[in-house]
Amino acid sequence: MNAQRLTIELYNRPQAWAAIKGQLFPFLAGVMQGGATWVLEIKRKKRTAAQNRRYWGRGVLAQIAEQATVNGQRFSAEIWHEQFKRQFIGVIELPNGQVVGMSSADLDTAEFCIFCDQVEAYAATELGVRFVDLEPHASTAPARQEAVPA
């Protein structure tokens, strides 16, 4: 096999085992003959495009921006996002002592789901937002395996 990198998405035990036997073992058999050192990294997938659409599109943030008022004032989706990052993810202190919300871009699918649940619960209970027509959290995308050539 000539590929220098292999990416396999794992969804459940039977599919994972089949992918390991059918793709990982053959890949390793081919590349390990060169004597190079390889790194195997197992990590949870980053948040998905569907999660982003649900949160940003006409979903969570847009509905909060349209419905929520604080002291008679409305705020944009971007301002609400900054507030929620600070409130639920954490902050980074700047050299001048001010803080900004930590990025949500590094959250994996499960962490982003928890973050969205926190945002929605806060918006519903504290701001009186009534969410309508939100896409479900879980993606029902079919299992995909991909080998990335050099």
Short mmCIF file of C-alpha atoms in Angstrom, two decimals:
data_model
loop_
_atom_site.label_atom_id
_atom_site.label_comp_id
_atom_site.label_asym_id
_atom_site.label_seq_id
_atom_site.Cartn_x
_atom_site.Cartn_y
_atom_site.Cartn_z
CA MET A 1 0.00 0.00 0.00
CA ASN A 2 1.41 3.39 -0.97
CA ALA A 3 -0.64 5.71 1.29
CA GLN A 4 1.22 7.60 4.02
CA ARG A 5 -1.86 8.25 6.12
CA LEU A 6 -4.98 6.29 6.97
CA THR A 7 -8.16 7.76 8.43
CA ILE A 8 -10.95 5.45 9.57
CA GLU A 9 -14.15 6.62 11.24
CA LEU A 10 -15.42 4.16 13.84
CA TYR A 11 -19.11 4.02 14.74
CA ASN A 12 -19.70 0.81 16.66
CA ARG A 13 -17.81 -2.31 17.76
CA PRO A 14 -18.63 -4.60 14.82
CA GLN A 15 -17.83 -1.89 12.24
CA ALA A 16 -14.68 -0.89 14.14
CA TRP A 17 -13.39 -4.45 14.29
CA ALA A 18 -14.11 -4.98 10.60
CA ALA A 19 -12.28 -1.73 9.75
CA ILE A 20 -9.29 -2.67 11.91
CA LYS A 21 -8.99 -6.11 10.28
CA GLY A 22 -9.83 -4.96 6.77
CA GLN A 23 -8.01 -1.61 6.62
CA LEU A 24 -5.68 -0.95 9.54
CA PHE A 25 -3.87 -4.31 9.58
CA PRO A 26 -3.24 -4.33 5.80
CA PHE A 27 -2.12 -0.67 5.94
CA LEU A 28 0.34 -1.37 8.75
CA ALA A 29 1.63 -4.49 7.02
CA GLY A 30 2.55 -2.34 4.03
CA VAL A 31 4.07 0.68 5.72
CA MET A 32 5.91 -1.04 8.58
CA GLN A 33 8.25 -2.82 6.17
CA GLY A 34 10.12 0.44 5.55
CA GLY A 35 11.44 0.60 9.09
CA ALA A 36 9.94 4.04 9.85
CA THR A 37 8.27 4.85 13.14
CA TRP A 38 4.52 5.45 12.96
CA VAL A 39 2.06 7.04 15.41
CA LEU A 40 -1.41 5.65 15.94
CA GLU A 41 -3.77 8.29 17.31
CA ILE A 42 -7.30 7.47 18.41
CA LYS A 43 -9.48 10.49 19.08
CA ARG A 44 -13.10 11.52 19.04
CA LYS A 45 -14.20 13.27 15.87
CA LYS A 46 -14.45 17.07 15.93
CA ARG A 47 -17.87 18.61 15.86
CA THR A 48 -19.74 18.07 12.62
CA ALA A 49 -21.10 20.39 9.94
CA ALA A 50 -24.61 19.33 11.00
CA GLN A 51 -23.85 20.42 14.58
CA ASN A 52 -22.59 23.77 13.30
CA ARG A 53 -25.73 24.28 11.18
CA ARG A 54 -27.95 23.42 14.14
CA TYR A 55 -26.12 25.88 16.39
CA TRP A 56 -25.38 28.70 13.93
CA GLY A 57 -27.75 28.48 10.93
CA ARG A 58 -31.41 29.16 11.65
CA GLY A 59 -31.03 27.16 14.84
CA VAL A 60 -30.02 27.83 18.40
CA LEU A 61 -28.16 31.15 18.22
CA ALA A 62 -30.47 32.72 15.66
CA GLN A 63 -33.50 31.93 17.79
CA ILE A 64 -31.84 33.28 20.91
CA ALA A 65 -30.86 36.49 19.08
CA GLU A 66 -34.43 36.91 17.81
CA GLN A 67 -36.21 36.22 21.11
CA ALA A 68 -33.98 37.08 24.06
CA THR A 69 -33.73 40.52 25.59
CA VAL A 70 -31.59 41.64 28.50
CA ASN A 71 -32.58 44.98 30.03
CA GLY A 72 -34.69 45.65 26.94
CA GLN A 73 -31.79 45.08 24.56
CA ARG A 74 -31.29 42.39 21.91
CA PHE A 75 -27.90 41.00 20.98
CA SER A 76 -26.52 39.37 17.84
CA ALA A 77 -25.82 35.65 17.53
CA GLU A 78 -22.08 36.42 17.65
CA ILE A 79 -22.42 38.28 20.98
CA TRP A 80 -24.49 35.45 22.45
CA HIS A 81 -21.90 32.94 21.26
CA GLU A 82 -19.13 34.86 23.03
CA GLN A 83 -21.23 34.98 26.20
CA PHE A 84 -21.91 31.24 26.10
CA LYS A 85 -18.26 30.36 25.42
CA ARG A 86 -17.27 32.32 28.52
CA GLN A 87 -20.11 30.87 30.57
CA PHE A 88 -19.87 27.20 29.60
CA ILE A 89 -16.43 26.54 28.07
CA GLY A 90 -14.15 28.92 29.91
CA VAL A 91 -12.04 32.00 29.31
CA ILE A 92 -8.56 32.96 28.22
CA GLU A 93 -6.98 35.94 29.93
CA LEU A 94 -5.42 38.50 27.62
CA PRO A 95 -2.20 40.36 28.44
CA ASN A 96 -4.23 43.44 29.44
CA GLY A 97 -6.27 41.43 31.95
CA GLN A 98 -9.43 41.25 29.86
CA VAL A 99 -10.84 37.84 28.96
CA VAL A 100 -12.30 36.20 25.87
CA GLY A 101 -14.20 32.96 25.60
CA MET A 102 -12.23 29.84 24.80
CA SER A 103 -12.81 28.54 21.28
CA SER A 104 -15.61 26.09 20.68
CA ALA A 105 -13.93 24.93 17.46
CA ASP A 106 -11.80 22.41 19.36
CA LEU A 107 -14.77 20.65 20.96
CA ASP A 108 -15.42 17.12 19.79
CA THR A 109 -18.88 15.92 18.84
CA ALA A 110 -19.86 14.88 22.37
CA GLU A 111 -18.43 18.02 24.00
CA PHE A 112 -20.18 20.26 21.47
CA CYS A 113 -23.45 18.43 22.11
CA ILE A 114 -23.09 19.09 25.86
CA PHE A 115 -22.23 22.74 25.17
CA CYS A 116 -25.36 23.11 22.98
CA ASP A 117 -27.51 21.46 25.66
CA GLN A 118 -26.18 23.95 28.23
CA VAL A 119 -26.85 26.89 25.92
CA GLU A 120 -30.37 25.70 25.11
CA ALA A 121 -31.23 25.01 28.75
CA TYR A 122 -29.97 28.42 29.84
CA ALA A 123 -31.77 30.20 26.99
CA ALA A 124 -35.04 28.40 27.71
CA THR A 125 -35.01 28.75 31.51
CA GLU A 126 -33.27 32.11 32.01
CA LEU A 127 -34.12 34.00 28.83
CA GLY A 128 -37.54 32.51 27.99
CA VAL A 129 -36.51 31.34 24.51
CA ARG A 130 -38.83 28.82 22.87
CA PHE A 131 -36.95 26.78 20.31
CA VAL A 132 -38.78 25.57 17.22
CA ASP A 133 -37.78 23.32 14.34
CA LEU A 134 -34.32 22.44 15.66
CA GLU A 135 -32.56 19.55 13.96
CA PRO A 136 -31.86 16.59 16.25
CA HIS A 137 -28.41 16.41 17.89
CA ALA A 138 -27.26 13.04 16.57
CA SER A 139 -26.08 12.64 13.02
CA THR A 140 -27.42 9.62 11.19
CA ALA A 141 -24.71 9.76 8.53
CA PRO A 142 -23.73 6.35 7.17
CA ALA A 143 -20.42 4.82 8.22
CA ARG A 144 -17.51 5.98 6.07
CA GLN A 145 -13.97 4.76 5.81
CA GLU A 146 -11.37 6.74 3.95
CA ALA A 147 -7.77 6.11 3.09
CA VAL A 148 -5.90 9.31 2.27
CA PRO A 149 -3.12 8.83 -0.30
CA ALA A 150 0.22 10.60 0.01
#
